[in-house]
Structures are given as structure tokens and as C-alpha cells.
Short mmCIF file of C-alpha atoms and ligand atoms in Angstrom, two decimals:
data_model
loop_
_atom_site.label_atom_id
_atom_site.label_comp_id
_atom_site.label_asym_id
_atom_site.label_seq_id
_atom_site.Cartn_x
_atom_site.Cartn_y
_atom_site.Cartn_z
CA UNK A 1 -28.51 28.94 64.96
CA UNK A 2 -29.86 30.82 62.14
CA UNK A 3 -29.34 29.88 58.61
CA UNK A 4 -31.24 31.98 55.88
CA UNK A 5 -32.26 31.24 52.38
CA UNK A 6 -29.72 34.14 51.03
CA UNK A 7 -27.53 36.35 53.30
CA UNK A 8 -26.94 40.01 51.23
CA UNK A 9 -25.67 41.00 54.38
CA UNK A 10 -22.88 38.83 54.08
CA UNK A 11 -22.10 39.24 50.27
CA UNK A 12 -22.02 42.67 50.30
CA UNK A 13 -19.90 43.87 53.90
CA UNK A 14 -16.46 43.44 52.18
CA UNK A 15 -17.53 44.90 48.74
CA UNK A 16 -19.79 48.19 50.00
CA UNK A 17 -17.07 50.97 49.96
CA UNK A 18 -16.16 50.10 46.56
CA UNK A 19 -19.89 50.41 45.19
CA UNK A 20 -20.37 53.71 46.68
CA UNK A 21 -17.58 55.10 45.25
CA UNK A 22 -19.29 53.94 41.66
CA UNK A 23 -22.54 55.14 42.66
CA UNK A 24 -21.23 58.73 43.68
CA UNK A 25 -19.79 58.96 40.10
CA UNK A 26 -22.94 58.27 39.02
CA UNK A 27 -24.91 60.87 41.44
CA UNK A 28 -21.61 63.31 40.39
CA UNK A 29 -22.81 62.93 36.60
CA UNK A 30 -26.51 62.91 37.09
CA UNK A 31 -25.63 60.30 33.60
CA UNK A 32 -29.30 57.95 34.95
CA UNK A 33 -30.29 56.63 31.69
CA UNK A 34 -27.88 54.92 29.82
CA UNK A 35 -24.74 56.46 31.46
CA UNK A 36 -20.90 54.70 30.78
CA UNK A 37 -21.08 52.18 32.99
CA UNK A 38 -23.93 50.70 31.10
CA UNK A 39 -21.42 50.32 27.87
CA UNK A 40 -18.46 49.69 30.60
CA UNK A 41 -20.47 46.61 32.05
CA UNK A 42 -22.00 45.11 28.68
CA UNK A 43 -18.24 44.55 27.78
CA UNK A 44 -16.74 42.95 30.57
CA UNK A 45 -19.94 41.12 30.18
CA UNK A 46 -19.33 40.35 26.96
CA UNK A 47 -15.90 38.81 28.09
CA UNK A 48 -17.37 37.10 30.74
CA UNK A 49 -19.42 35.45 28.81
CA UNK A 50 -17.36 34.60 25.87
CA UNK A 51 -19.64 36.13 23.12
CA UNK A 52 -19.49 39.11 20.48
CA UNK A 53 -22.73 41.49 22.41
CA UNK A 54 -24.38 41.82 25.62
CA UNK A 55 -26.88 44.32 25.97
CA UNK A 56 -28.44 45.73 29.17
CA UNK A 57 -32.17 45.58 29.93
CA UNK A 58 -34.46 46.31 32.60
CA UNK A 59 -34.94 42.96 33.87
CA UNK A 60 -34.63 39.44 32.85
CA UNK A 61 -38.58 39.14 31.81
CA UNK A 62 -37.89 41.91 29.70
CA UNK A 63 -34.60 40.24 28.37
CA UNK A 64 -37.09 37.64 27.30
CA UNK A 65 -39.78 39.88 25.73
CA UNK A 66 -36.51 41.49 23.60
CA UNK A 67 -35.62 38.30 22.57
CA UNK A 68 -38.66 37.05 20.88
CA UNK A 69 -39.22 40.47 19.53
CA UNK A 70 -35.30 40.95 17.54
CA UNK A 71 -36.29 36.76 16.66
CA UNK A 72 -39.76 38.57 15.00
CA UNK A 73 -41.99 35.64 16.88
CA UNK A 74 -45.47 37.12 16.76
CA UNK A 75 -49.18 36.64 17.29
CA UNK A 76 -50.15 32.50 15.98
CA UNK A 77 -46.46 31.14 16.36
CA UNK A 78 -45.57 28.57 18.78
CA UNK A 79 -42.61 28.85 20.93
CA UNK A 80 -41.66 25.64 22.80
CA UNK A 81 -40.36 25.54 26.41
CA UNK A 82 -40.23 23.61 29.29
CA UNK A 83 -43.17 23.29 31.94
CA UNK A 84 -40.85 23.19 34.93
CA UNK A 85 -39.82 26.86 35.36
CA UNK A 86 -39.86 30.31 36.68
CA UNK A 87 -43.56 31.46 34.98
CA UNK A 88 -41.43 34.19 33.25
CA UNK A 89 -40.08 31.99 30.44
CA UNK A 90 -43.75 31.38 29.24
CA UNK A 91 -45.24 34.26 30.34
CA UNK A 92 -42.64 36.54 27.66
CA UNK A 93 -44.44 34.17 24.85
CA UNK A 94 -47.42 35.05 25.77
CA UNK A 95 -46.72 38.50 26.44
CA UNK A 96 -45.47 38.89 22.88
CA UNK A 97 -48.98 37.16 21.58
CA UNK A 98 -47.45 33.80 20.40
CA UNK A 99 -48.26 30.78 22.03
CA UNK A 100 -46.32 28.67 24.68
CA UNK A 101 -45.97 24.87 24.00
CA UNK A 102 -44.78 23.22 27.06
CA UNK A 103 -43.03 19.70 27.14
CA UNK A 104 -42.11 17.78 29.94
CA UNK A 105 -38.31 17.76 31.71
CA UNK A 106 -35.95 14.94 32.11
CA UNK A 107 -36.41 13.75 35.39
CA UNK A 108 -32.61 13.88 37.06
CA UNK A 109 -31.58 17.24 35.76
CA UNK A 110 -34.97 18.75 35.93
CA UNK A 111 -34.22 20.39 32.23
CA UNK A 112 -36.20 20.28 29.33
CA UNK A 113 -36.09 16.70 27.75
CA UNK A 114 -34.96 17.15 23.83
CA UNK A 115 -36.86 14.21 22.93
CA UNK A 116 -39.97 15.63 24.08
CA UNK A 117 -39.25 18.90 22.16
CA UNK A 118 -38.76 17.29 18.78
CA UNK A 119 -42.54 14.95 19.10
CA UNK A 120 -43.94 18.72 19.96
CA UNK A 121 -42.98 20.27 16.59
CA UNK A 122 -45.61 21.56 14.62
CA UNK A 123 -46.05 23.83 11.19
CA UNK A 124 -46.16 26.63 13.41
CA UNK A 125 -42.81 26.11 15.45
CA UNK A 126 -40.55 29.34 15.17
CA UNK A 127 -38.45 29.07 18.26
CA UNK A 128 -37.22 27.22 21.39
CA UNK A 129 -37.08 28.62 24.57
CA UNK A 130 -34.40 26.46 26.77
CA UNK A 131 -34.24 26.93 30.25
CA UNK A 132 -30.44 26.29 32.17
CA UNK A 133 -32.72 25.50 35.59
CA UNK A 134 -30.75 25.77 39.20
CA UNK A 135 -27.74 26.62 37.51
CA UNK A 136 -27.40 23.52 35.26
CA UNK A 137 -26.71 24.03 31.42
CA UNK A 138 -29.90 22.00 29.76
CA UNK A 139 -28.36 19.67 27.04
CA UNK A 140 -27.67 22.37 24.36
CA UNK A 141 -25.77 19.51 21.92
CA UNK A 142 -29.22 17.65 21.28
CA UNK A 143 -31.39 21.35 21.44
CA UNK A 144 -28.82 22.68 18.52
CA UNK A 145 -29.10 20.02 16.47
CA UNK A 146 -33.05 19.58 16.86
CA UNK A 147 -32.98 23.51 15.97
CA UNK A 148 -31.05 23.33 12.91
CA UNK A 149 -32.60 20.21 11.63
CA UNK A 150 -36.10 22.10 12.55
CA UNK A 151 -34.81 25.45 11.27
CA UNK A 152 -36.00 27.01 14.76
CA UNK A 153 -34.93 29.93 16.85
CA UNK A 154 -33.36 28.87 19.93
CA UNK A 155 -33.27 31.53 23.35
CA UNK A 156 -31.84 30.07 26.76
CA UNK A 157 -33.40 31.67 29.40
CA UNK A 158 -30.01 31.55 31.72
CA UNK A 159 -31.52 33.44 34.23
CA UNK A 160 -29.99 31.23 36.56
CA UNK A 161 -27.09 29.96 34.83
CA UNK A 162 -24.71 32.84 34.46
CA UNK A 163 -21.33 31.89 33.68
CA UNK A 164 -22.57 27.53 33.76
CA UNK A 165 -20.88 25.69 30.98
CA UNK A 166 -22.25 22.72 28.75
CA UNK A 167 -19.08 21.15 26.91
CA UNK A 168 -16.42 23.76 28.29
CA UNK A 169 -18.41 26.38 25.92
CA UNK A 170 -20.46 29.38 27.82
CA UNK A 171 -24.13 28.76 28.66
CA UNK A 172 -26.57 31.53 26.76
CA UNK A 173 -23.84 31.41 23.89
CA UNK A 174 -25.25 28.34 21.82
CA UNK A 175 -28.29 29.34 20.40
CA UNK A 176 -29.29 32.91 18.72
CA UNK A 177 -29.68 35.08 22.36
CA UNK A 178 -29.00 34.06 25.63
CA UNK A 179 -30.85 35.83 28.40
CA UNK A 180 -29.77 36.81 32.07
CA UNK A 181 -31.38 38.30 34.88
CA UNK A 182 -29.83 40.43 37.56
CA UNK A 183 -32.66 39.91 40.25
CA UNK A 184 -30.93 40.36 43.94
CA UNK A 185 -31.31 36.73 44.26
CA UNK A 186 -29.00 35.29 41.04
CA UNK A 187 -25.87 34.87 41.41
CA UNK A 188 -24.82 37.92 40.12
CA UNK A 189 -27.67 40.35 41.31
CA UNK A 190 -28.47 44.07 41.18
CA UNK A 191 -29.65 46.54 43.96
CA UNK A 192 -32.75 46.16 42.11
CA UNK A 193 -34.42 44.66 38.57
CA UNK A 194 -32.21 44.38 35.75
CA UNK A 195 -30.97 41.98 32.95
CA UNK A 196 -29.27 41.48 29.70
CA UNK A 197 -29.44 39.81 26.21
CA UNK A 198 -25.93 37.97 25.14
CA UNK A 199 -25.73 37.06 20.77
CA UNK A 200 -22.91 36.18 18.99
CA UNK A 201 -25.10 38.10 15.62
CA UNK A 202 -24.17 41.64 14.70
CA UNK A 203 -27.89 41.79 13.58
CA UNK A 204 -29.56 40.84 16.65
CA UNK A 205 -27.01 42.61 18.82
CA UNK A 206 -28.25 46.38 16.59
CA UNK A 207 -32.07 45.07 16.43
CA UNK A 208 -31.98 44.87 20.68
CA UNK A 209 -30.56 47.82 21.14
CA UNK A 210 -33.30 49.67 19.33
CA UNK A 211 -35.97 47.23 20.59
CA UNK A 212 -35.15 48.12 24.21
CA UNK A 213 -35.56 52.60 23.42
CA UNK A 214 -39.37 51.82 21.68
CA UNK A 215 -37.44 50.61 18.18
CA UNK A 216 -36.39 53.93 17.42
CA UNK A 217 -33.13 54.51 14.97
CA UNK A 218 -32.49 57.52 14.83
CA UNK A 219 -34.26 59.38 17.28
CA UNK A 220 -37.76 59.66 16.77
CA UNK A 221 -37.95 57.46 13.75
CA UNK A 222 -39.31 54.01 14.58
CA UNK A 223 -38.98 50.96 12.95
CA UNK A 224 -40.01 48.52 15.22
CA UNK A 225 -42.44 48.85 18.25
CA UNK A 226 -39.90 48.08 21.22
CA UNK A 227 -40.09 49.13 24.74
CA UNK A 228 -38.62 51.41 27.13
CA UNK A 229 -36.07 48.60 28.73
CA UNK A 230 -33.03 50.06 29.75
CA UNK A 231 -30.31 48.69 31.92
CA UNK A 232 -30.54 51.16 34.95
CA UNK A 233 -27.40 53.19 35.04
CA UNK A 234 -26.99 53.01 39.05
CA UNK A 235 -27.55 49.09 38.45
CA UNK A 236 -24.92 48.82 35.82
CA UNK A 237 -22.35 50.35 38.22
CA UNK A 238 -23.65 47.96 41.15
CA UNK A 239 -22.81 45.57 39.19
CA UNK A 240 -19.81 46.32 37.18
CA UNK A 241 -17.84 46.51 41.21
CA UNK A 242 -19.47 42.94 41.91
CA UNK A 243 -18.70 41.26 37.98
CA UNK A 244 -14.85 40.32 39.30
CA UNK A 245 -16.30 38.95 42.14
CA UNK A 246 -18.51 36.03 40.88
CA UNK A 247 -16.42 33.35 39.87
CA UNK A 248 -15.01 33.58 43.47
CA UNK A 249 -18.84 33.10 44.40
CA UNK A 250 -19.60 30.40 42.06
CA UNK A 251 -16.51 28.70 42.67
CA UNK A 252 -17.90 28.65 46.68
CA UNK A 253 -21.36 27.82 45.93
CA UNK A 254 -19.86 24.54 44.16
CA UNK A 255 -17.74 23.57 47.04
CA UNK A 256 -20.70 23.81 49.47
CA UNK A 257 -22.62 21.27 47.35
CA UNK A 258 -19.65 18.90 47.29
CA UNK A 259 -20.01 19.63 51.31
CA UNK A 260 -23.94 18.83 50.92
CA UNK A 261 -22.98 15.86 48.72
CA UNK A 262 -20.78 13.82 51.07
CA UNK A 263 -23.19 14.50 54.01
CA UNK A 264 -26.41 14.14 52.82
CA UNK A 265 -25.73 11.50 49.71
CA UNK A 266 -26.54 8.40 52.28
CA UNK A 267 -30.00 9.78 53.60
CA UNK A 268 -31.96 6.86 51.51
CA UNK A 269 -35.16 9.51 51.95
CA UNK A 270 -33.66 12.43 49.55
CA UNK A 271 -31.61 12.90 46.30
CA UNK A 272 -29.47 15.59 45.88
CA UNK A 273 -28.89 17.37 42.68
CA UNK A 274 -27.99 15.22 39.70
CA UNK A 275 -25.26 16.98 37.17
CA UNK A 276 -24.94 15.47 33.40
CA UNK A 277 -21.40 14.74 33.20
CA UNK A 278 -21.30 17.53 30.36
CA UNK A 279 -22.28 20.48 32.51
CA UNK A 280 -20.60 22.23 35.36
CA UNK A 281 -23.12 23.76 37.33
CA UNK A 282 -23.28 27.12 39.37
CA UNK A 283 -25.46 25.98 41.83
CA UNK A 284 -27.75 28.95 41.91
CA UNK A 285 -29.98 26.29 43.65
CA UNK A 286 -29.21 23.07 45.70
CA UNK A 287 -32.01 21.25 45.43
CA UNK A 288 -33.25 17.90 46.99
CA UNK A 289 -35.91 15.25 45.91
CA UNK A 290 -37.06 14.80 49.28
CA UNK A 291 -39.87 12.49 50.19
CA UNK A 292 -42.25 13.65 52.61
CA UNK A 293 -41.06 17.25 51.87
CA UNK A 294 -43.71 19.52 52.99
CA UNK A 295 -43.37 18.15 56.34
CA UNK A 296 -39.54 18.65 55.73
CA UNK A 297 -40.29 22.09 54.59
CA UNK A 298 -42.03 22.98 58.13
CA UNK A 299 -39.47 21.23 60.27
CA UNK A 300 -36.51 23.13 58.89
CA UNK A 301 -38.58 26.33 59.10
CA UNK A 302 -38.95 25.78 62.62
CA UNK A 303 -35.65 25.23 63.22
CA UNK A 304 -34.70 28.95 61.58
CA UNK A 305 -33.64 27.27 58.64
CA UNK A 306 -34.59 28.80 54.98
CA UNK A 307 -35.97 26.87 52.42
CA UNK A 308 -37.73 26.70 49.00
CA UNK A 309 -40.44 25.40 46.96
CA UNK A 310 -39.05 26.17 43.72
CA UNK A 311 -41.75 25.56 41.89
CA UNK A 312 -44.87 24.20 43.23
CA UNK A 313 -47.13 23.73 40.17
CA UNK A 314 -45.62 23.73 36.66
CA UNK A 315 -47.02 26.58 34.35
CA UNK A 316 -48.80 24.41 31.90
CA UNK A 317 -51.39 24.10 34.53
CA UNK A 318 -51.70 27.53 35.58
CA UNK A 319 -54.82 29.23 35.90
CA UNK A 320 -53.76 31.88 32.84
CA UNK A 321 -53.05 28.62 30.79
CA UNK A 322 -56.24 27.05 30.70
CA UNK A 323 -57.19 28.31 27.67
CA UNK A 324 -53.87 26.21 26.27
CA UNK A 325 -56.36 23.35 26.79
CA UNK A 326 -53.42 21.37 28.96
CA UNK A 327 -54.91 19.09 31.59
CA UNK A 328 -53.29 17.75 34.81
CA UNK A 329 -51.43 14.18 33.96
CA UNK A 330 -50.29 15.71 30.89
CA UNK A 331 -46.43 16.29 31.84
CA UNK A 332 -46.30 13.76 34.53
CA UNK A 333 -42.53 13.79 35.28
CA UNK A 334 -42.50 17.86 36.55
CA UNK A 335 -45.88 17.32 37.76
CA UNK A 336 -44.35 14.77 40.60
CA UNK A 337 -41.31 16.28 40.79
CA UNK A 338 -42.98 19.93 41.84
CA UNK A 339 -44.34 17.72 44.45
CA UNK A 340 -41.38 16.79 46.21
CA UNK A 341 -38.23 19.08 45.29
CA UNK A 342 -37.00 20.96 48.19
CA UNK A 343 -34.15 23.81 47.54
CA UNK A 344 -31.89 24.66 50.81
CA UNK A 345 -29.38 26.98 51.13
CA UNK A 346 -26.40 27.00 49.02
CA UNK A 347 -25.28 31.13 48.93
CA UNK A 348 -21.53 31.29 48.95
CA UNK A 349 -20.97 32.73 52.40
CA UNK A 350 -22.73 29.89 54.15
CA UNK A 351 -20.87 28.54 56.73
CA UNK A 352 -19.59 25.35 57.85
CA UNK A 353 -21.80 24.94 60.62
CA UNK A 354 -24.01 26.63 59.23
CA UNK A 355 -24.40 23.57 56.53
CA UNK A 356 -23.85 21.27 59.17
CA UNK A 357 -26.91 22.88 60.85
CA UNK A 358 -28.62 22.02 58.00
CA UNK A 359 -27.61 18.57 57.23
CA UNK A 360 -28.02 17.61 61.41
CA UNK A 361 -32.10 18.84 60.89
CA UNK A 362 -32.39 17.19 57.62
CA UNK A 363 -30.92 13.64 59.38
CA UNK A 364 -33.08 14.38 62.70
CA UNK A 365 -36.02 14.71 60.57
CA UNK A 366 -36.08 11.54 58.99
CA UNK A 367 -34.84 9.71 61.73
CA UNK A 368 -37.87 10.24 63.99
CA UNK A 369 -40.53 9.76 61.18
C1 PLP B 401 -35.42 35.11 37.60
C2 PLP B 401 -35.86 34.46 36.36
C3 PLP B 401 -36.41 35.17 35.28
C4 PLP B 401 -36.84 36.60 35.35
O1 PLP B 401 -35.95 37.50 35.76
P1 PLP B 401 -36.38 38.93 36.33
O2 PLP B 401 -35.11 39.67 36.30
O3 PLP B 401 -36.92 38.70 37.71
O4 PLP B 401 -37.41 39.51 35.42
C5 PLP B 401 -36.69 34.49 34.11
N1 PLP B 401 -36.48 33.18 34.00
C6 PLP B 401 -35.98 32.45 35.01
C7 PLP B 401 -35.77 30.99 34.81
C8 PLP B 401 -35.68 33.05 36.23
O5 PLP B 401 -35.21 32.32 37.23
#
């Protein structure tokens, strides 16, 4: 038995006719940069989503970059974020010459701990960047209200929460942009890089979509310095045919955790994923506190079974950082926990036995050590 990280295979047999009759529109128009589809996805986006805009972009890194640029962060502000991420939350602060601030996560949710964000505060605070990590909505109640009493900016990278909810409302709706990436690997993904910028503010929404053709309005006259960050027209029909299709997916990726949960909740070794009893998850990951886990990590590899590290050494140690002046010890809670989490596979299409594959080499392992 084989059981792989991801299967694309599997996701996209049943749905490949209908995206190449999109895609030979597109070829039939020769429409590549900014074509209809783009507009035609960015609003059933926008009703996915629950908000007034969503605007397309290249990627979700770039969906970051936009963000801090329509919030005006620049060069000597501080943008706070969490330590325990994908490096492109922090590496967008950077890359718009502010500087990151990291603070530590709580340590059952693995999301940024609001406490820590408020002692991190300084004069030069403009903005919060929250992450929604695995699929979990961080606790956006206690971020708001830290904002508003702070008067800070607040993004949520949702790169991996599309369509998660924190109190019934929309995750990447509460603060003043939400970001998504379309990377093949999310739960919605492209053929390809792309991602998008949600806002509920007419302002923002207009200020994004000249940030992401170099700032220009009207053509040729520039305002702002933005970049070239379209949403790829061939991407935006790819993923207009798979939009109806993802709460079907999400809906299965929550049932196979409930699967994971009743089979691997009495393995005294690991702890599956813990979910605050405000958010409802999508399970873009399904991931494990496991002890012993690199030896874990081999054995399931051996036995054809895909698995993650996701991530192995928070960014507030990372060799770009130093200059930050962090030092290891500093956030001790992600440091641990990059030291044991373990993510296994959780993609919609998995199969029974395929998870019971899974659970039968987690249980073997740790009974013979
Ligand atoms: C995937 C991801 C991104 C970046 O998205 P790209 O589309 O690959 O640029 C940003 N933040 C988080 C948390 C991610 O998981």
C-alpha cells in the first residue's frame, strides 16, 4: 500500500473535462492577462468568502507584499506575527523594508498567542500579521480587540484557511485584508502560483488593484510603486471549474480527521490536532505532536507513507533573521513544538484503508519502541 502526502491525481480525474473546456475559451480568446474569468472568479470568491472584494494576485507571497503596501507599512515600522509559520508571512515584511516582530504561539492550536502580541507592542507597531495555521482560524475576537485598542492594521495570512470560520463569521474577513494562496497544495489550488487579497474597504479593494499593475491609474500615470502581480488568466479559469467543488473537499478532509481522531486519540505517545471550540477547521493539515517523531518520520516513509515536517525551525531563528538580534530560547513554546509536530495525510480522497494504513504504522511504531 501506497499512501501519498497529496494525490492531484485523484482530485482532478472527475473534474478534468470540465477545465479544459475553460482553458480552450481561454486559448480561443488569446484574453492571458487579466481576461473575464479573472473578474468571473474574484466574485464567486467574493461570495465564497462572505466579503465586499477579492482581488486576484500572482501568488499568496505576493498577496502579502499587496497587503502591507495598500496598509502603507514601510521602511522602520514593525509588523508583528507569529514565529511558527510558512517563512512567507515574515519574509513579505521584510520584503516591503519594515521589520518583523515575532511572538510566540499558544501551544494547543499552534496560533499566535494574543497575549504575547499585546507585551510586544511598541511606538513603532503599525500592523498585525495573523496567521490561520493548518486550517485553524487563530483567535480573531482577542486579535480585533488588541488592534482597535492599539489602533493597528490587522492582515490574516489565510493561506491555509480558505473558507475556516472563527465564530460562524469567514476567516480573512475580520481584520482590514485577508490573504489566500492558490499553491497546488491548499485546499483550493491552481495549476500553478496564484493568490488573492479579500477587504470588506472600498479603499483598499481600488488601492490593490492598482498596486498589483505597478500603481498605475490611469494607464501610465503612477501613483504608487506596485508590482506586476496579476492573477494568471488560465489560473483563474482552473480555478473558477474547481471553486463549487471545495466545500465538498473540506467537508471530506474534516471527516477523515474525525476518522484519525477515534483511531489514533488513545496512542498515549501522540496528540492529534487540538480545535478551540470557536473555530471549525479545514484541515489543510492533520497534524500530530508525536514524541520520538523523526524516527516516526522515517518509519512511515519506509512504509510508502507521506509525511511532513511542517516547520522545522521557526523563522525568528533563521539565518536571514539574525540581524533581528533573536536568540534560540527566546520563543520556547514553537521552538519545542517544531521539534516534534508531525503532519500526515489528510487530502480529501484518502481512503479508508488508506487511513487505516496509516493509523496500523503509526500503532506498530510505538508498540515495538
Ligand atoms: C502557502 C503559504 C503562503 C504563500 O503562498 P504562495 O502562494 O506559495 O506564495 C503564505 N503563507 C502561508 C502561511 C502559507 O502556507
Amino acid at each position: 500500500m501506497k499512501v501519498p502526502m497529496l494525490d492531484l491525481n485523484v482530485q482532478y480525474e472527475p473534474i478534468m473535462d470540465d477545465i479544459k473546456i475553460e482553458l480552450e475559451k481561454v486559448f480561443e480568446s488569446h484574453k492571458y492577462i487579466l481576461g473575464p474569468q479573472v473578474k468571473e472568479f474574484e466574485e464567486d470568491m467574493q461570495k465564497y468568502c462572505q466579503c465586499n472584494h477579492a482581488v486576484g494576485c500572482a501568488s499568496g507571497t505576493d498577496a502579502l507584499v499587496l497587503a502591507l503596501k495598500a496598509l502603507e507599512i514601510q521602511e522602520d515600522d514593525e509588523v508583528i506575527t507569529t514565529t511558527f509559520t510558512f517563512f512567507a508571512t515574515a519574509g513579505s515584511i521584510s520584503r516591503v523594508g519594515a521589520r518583523p516582530v515575532f511572538v510566540d504561539i499558544k501551544p494547543d492550536t499552534f496560533n499566535i498567542d494574543p497575549q504575547k502580541i499585546e507585551n510586544a507592542i511598541t511606538q513603532k507597531t503599525k500592523a498585525i500579521i495573523v496567521v490561520h495555521l493548518f486550517g485553524q482560524p487563530a483567535e480573531m475576537d482577542k486579535i480585533m480587540e488588541i488592534a482597535q485598542k492599539h489602533d493597528l492594521k490587522v492582515i490574516e495570512d489565510n493561506a491555509q484557511g480558505i473558507g475556516g470560520k472563527y465564530d460562524g463569521k469567514i476567516a480573512g474577513t475580520f481584520g482590514d485584508i485577508g490573504t489566500l494562496s492558490f499553491f497546488p497544495s491548499k485546499n483550493l489550488g491552481a495549476m500553478g502560483d496564484a493568490g488573492m487579497c479579500l477587504t470588506n474597504s472600498d479603499e483598499l479593494a481600488a488601492r490593490l488593484i492598482q498596486l498589483r499593475v505597478h500603481g498605475e491609474n490611469p494607464q501610465y500615470f503612477h501613483k504608487w510603486v506596485g508590482l506586476n502581480s496579476r492573477l494568471d488568466t488560465i489560473q483563474a479559469a482552473i480555478l473558477k471549474v474547481k471553486l463549487p467543488h471545495l466545500k465538498k473537499w473540506s467537508d471530506a478532509r474534516r471527516k477523515n480527521a474525525q476518522y484519525y481522531y477515534k483511531n489514533l486519540n488513545d496512542i498515549p505517545q501522540i496528540k492529534t490536532p487540538f480545535i478551540h471550540e470557536k473555530a471549525t477547521s479545514i484541515y489543510n493539515q492533520f497534524t500530530l505532536i508525536a514524541e520520538d517523531r523523526d524516527r516516526l518520520l522515517k518509519h512511515l516513509r519506509k512504509n510508502n507513507i507521506g509525511c511532513a515536517v511542517y516547520y522545522p525551525k521557526p523563522l525568528h531563528i533563521q539565518e536571514c533573521f539574525s540581524k533581528l538580534g533573536y536568540r534560540k530560547g527566546d520563543m520556547p513554546i514553537a521552538e519545542k513544538i517544531s521539534q516534534k509536530v508531525i503532519s500526515i495525510p489528510i487530502y480529501s480522497e484518502i481512503l479508508k484503508d488508506q487511513q487505516d494504513y496509516v493509523i496500523e504504522n503509526i500503532k506498530e511504531f510505538y508498540a515495538q519502541i
